Short mmCIF file of C-alpha atoms and ligand atoms in Angstrom, two decimals:
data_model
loop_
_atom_site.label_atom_id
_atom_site.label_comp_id
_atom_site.label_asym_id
_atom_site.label_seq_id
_atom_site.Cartn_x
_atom_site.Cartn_y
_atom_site.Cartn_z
CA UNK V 1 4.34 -4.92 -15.64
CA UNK V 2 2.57 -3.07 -18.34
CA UNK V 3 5.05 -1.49 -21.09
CA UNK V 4 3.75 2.40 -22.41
CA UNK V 5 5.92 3.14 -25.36
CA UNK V 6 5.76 7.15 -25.96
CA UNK V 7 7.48 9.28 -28.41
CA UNK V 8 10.02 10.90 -27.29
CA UNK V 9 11.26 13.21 -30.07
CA UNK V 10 10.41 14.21 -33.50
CA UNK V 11 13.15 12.10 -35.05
CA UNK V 12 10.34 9.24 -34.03
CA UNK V 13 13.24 7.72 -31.00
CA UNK V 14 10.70 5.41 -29.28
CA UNK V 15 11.28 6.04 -25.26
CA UNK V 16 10.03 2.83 -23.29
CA UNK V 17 8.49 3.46 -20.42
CA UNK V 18 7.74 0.31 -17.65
CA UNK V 19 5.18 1.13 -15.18
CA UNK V 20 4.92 -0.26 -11.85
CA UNK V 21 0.91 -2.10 -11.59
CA UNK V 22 1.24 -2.50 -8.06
CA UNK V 23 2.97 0.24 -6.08
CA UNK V 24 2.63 0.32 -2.45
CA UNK V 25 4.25 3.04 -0.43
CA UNK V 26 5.09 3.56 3.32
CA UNK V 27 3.13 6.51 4.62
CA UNK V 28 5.75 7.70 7.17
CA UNK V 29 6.92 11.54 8.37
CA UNK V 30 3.31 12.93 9.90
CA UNK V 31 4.82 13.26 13.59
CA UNK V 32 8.45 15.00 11.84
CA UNK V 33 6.21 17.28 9.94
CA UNK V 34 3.93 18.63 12.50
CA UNK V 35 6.70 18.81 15.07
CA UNK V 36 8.73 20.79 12.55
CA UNK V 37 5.88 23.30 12.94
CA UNK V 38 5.42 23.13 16.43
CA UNK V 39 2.17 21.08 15.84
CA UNK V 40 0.73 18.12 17.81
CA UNK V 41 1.49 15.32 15.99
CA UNK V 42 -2.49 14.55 15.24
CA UNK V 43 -1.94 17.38 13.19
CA UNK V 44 0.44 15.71 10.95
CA UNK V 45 -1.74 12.72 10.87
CA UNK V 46 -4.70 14.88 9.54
CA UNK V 47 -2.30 15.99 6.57
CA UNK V 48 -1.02 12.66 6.10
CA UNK V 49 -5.00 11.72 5.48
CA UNK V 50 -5.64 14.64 3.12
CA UNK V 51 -2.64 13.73 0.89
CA UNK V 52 -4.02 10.32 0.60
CA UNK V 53 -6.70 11.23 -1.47
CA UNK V 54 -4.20 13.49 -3.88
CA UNK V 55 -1.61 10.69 -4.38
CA UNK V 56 -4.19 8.19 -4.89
CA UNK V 57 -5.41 10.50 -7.87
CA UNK V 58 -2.19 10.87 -9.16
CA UNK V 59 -1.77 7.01 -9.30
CA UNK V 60 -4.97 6.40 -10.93
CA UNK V 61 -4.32 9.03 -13.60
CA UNK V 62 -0.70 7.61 -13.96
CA UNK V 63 -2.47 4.10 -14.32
CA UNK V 64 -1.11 2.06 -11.47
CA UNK V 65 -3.48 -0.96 -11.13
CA UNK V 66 -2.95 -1.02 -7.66
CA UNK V 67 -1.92 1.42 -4.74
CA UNK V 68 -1.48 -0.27 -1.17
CA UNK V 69 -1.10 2.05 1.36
CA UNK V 70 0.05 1.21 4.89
CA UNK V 71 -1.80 3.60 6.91
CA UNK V 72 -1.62 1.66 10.34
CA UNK V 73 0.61 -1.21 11.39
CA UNK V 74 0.22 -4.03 14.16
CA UNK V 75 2.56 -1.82 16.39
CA UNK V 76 1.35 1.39 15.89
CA UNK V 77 -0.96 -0.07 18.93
CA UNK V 78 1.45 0.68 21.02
CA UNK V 79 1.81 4.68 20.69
CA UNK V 80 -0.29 7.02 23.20
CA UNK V 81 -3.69 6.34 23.48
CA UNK V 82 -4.79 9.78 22.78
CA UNK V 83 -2.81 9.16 19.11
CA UNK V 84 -4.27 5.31 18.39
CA UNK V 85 -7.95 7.24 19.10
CA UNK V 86 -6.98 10.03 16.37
CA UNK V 87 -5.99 7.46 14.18
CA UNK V 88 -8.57 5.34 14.47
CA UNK V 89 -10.85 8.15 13.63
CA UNK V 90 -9.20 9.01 10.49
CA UNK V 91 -10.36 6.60 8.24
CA UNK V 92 -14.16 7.40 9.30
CA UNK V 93 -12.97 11.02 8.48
CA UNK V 94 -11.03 9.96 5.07
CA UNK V 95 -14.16 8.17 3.69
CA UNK V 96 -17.30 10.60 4.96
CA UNK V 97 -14.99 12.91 3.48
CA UNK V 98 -13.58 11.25 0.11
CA UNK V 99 -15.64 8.27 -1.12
CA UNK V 100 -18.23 10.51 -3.83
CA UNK V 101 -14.70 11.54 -5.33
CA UNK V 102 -13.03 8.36 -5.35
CA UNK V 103 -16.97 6.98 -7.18
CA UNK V 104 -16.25 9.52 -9.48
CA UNK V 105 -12.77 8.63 -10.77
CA UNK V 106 -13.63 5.08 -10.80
CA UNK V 107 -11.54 4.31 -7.85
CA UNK V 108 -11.92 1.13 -5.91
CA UNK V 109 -11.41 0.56 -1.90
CA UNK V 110 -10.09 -2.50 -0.59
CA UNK V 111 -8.06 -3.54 2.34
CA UNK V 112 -5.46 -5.66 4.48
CA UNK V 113 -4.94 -6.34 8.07
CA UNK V 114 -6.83 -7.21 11.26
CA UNK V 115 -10.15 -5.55 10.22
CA UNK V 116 -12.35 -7.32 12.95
CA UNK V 117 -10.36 -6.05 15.04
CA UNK V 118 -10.53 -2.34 14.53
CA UNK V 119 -12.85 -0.30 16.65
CA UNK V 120 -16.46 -0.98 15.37
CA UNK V 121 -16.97 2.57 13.63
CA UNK V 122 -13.43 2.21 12.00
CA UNK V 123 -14.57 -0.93 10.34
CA UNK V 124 -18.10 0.19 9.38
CA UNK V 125 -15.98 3.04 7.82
CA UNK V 126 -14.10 0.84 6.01
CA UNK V 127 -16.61 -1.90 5.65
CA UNK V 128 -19.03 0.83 3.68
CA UNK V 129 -16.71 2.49 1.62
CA UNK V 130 -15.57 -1.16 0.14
CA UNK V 131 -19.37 -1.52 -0.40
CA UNK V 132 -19.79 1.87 -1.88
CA UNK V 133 -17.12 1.59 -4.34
CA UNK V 134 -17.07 -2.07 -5.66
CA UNK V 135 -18.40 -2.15 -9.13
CA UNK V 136 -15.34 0.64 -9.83
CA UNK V 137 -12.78 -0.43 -12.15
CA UNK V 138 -10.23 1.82 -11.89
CA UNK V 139 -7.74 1.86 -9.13
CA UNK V 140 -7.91 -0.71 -6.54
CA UNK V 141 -7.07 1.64 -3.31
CA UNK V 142 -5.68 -1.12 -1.06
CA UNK V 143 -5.32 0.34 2.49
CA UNK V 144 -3.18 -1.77 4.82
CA UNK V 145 -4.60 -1.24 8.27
CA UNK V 146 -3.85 -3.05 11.41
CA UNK V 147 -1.46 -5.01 9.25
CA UNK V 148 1.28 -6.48 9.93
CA UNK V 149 3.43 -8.77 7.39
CA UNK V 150 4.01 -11.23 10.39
CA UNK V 151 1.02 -11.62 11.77
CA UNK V 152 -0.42 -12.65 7.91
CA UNK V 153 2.15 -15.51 7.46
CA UNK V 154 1.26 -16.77 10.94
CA UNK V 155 -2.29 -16.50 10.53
CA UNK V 156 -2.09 -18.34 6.77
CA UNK V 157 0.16 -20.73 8.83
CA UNK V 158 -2.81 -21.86 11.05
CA UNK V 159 -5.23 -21.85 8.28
CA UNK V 160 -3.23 -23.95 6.65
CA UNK V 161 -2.35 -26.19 9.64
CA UNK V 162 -6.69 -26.58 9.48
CA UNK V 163 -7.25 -27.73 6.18
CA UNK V 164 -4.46 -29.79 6.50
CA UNK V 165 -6.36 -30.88 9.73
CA UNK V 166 -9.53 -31.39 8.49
CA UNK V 167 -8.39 -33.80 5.25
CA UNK V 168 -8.97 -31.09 2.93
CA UNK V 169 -5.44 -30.53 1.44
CA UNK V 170 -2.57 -32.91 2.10
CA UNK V 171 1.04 -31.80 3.75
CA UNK V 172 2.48 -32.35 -0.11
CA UNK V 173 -0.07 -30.01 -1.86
CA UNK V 174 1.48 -27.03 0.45
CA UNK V 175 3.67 -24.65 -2.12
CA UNK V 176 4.62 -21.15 -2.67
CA UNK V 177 1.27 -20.37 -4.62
CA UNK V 178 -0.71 -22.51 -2.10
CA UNK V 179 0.55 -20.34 0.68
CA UNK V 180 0.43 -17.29 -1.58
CA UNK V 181 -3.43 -17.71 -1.26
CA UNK V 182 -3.97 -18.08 2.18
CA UNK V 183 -2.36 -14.73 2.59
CA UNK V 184 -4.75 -11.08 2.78
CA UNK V 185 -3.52 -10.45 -0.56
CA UNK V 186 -5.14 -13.47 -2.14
CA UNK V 187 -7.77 -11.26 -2.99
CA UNK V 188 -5.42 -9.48 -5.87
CA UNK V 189 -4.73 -12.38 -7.48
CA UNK V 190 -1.56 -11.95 -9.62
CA UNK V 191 -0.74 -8.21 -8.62
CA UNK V 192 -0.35 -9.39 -5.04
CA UNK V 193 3.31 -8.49 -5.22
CA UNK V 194 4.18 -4.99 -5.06
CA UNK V 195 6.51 -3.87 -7.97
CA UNK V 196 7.95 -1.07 -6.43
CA UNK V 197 7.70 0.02 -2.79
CA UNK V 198 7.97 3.70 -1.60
CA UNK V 199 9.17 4.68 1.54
CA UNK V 200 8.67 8.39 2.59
CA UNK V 201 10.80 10.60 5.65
CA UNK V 202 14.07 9.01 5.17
CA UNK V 203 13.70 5.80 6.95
CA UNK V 204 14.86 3.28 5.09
CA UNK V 205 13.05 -0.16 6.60
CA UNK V 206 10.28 -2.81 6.09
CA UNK V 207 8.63 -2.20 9.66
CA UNK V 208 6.68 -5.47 8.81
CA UNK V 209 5.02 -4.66 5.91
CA UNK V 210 3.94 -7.25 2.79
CA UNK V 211 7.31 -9.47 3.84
CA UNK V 212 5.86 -12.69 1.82
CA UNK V 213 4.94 -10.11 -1.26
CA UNK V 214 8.35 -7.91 -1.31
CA UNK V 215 10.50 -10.64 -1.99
CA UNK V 216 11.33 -8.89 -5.15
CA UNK V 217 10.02 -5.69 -4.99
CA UNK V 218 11.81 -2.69 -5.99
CA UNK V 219 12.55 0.07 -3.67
CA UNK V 220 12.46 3.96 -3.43
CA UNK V 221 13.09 5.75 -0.42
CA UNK V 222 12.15 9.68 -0.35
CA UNK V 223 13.36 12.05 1.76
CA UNK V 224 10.27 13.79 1.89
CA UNK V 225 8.13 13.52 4.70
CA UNK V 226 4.15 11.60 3.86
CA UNK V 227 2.13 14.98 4.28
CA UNK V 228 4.63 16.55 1.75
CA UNK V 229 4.59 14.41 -0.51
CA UNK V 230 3.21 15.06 -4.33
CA UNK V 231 2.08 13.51 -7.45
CA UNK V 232 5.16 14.60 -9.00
CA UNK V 233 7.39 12.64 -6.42
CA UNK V 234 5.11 9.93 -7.20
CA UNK V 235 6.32 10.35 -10.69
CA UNK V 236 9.64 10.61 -10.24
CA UNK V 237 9.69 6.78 -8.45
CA UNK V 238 7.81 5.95 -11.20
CA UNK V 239 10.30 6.78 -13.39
CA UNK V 240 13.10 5.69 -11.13
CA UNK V 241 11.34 2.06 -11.42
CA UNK V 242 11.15 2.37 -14.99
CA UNK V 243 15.18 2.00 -15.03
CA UNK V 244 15.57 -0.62 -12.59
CA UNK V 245 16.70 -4.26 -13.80
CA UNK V 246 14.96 -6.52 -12.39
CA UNK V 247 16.06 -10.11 -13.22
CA UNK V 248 14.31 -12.15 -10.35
CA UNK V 249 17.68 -14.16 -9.81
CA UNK V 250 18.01 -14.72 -13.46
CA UNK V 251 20.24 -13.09 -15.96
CA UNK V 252 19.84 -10.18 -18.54
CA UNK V 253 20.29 -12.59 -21.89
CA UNK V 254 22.15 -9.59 -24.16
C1 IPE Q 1 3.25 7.68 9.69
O1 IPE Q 1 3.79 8.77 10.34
C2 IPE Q 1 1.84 7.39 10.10
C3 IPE Q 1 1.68 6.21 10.95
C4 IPE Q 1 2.61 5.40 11.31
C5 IPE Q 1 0.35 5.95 11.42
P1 IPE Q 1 4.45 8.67 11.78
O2 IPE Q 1 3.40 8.94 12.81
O3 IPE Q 1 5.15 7.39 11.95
O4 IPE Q 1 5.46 9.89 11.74
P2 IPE Q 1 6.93 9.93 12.34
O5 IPE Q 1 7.67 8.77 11.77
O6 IPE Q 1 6.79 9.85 13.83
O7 IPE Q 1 7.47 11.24 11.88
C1 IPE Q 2 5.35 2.20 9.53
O1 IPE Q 2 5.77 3.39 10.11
C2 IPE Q 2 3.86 2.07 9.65
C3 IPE Q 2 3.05 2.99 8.86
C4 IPE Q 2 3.50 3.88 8.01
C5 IPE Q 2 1.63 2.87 9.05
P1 IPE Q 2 6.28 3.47 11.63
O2 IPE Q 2 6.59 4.90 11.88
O3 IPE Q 2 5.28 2.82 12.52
O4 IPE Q 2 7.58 2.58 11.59
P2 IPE Q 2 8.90 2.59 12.50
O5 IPE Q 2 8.45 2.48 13.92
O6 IPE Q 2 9.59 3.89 12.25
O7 IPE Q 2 9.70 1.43 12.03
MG1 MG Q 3 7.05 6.82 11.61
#
């Protein structure tokens, strides 16, 4: 958690502000929003992907470290095949589209889930726009697609299970930071737990996302629907988390 102290009068009263460095936030709503304009629901979806790119701004000028966004999930497979095709064309639109602006605010792509197996334009997509954007040290813009929190733990499971296996590691050396990096978020090192997690449209569930990393994550649920969504929302979680207590089963010494 990094601590910005700003002034918050003249009389010199020091306001202390905690910011989230990893904030990870539930894209939900596009379907509810186009419907509530008599829209297909692709429609939504093709807002949903244009807000992306301002909300990721937003959080790199705010100075999140890290933004995961869960733009597809394990059983999003399982809507209409004419609405899995849309959406697995979206992030081949998002990137053509957005990559030379995230290059230009420093903004870095990475990602979580089933890559492999995405359709093989989808993951070239992807694939390039990690490439494109790697020596960036600004943002890390961590999109969660074909993800599902399950499916990780299992899969670390059986990687485990191998090494294990194979001699390299014994059954004793398996721990929480052991199993921490076998998991997709290995790659973030110490800001693989999300500090806060942002829900959009109401819904107030997990739908299997990051279950290992929200084990004490804070929560903000907005009523707002994804496509509707703005920087200032952003802010105001932001400064929702910045009055939270978080004691991480400990207590507040006074
Ligand atoms: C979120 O919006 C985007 C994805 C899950 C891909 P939804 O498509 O879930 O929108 P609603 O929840 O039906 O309104
Ligand atoms: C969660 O939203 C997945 C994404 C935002 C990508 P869903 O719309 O799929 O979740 P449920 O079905 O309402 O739980
Ligand atoms: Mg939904």
């Amino acid at each position: 958690m990094a601590i910005l102290k700003m002034t918050k009068t003249k009389n010199e009263k020091k306001l202390e502000v905690i910011l989230p460095e990893h904030v990870a936030i539930i894209m939900d709503g596009n379907g509810r929003w186009a419907k509530r304009q008599h829209k297909s629901r692709i429609f939504g979806h093709k807002a949903g992907m244009q807000n992306v790119e301002t909300i990721a701004l937003a959080a790199n000028n705010l100075g999140v470290k890290v933004l995961t966004l869960f733009a597809f999930s394990t059983e999003n497979w399982g809507r209409p095949q004419d609405e899995v095709n849309y959406l697995m064309k979206l992030p081949i639109d998002f990137f053509n589209t957005f990559v030379p602006e995230l290059i230009e605010n420093n903004i870095k792509v990475e990602g979580i889930g089933e890559i492999d197996d995405l359709p093989e334009k989808t993951r070239q997509a992807f694939l390039n726009a990690v490439e494109d954007t790697k020596d960036n040290t600004g943002l890390i813009l961590n999109f969660a697609i074909n993800y599902g929190g399950r499916t990780e733990i299992v899969d670390a499971t059986k990687s485990i299970v191998n090494q294990v296996l194979q001699g390299k590691i014994k059954t004793e050396d398996i721990d929480e930071k052991l199993f921490q990096n076998n998991l997709l978020t290995n790659t973030l090192a110490e800001k693989a737990n999300p500090d806060l997690i942002i829900r959009t449209s109401g819904e107030q569930r997990i739908s299997n996302f990051l279950l290992w990393q929200s084990a004490y994550s804070e929560f903000y649920f907005s009523p707002k629907l994804w496509p509707d969504y703005t920087a200032e929302d952003l802010e105001e979680a932001l400064a929702a988390y910045s009055n939270r207590d978080r004691r991480f089963g400990k207590i507040r010494e006074s």
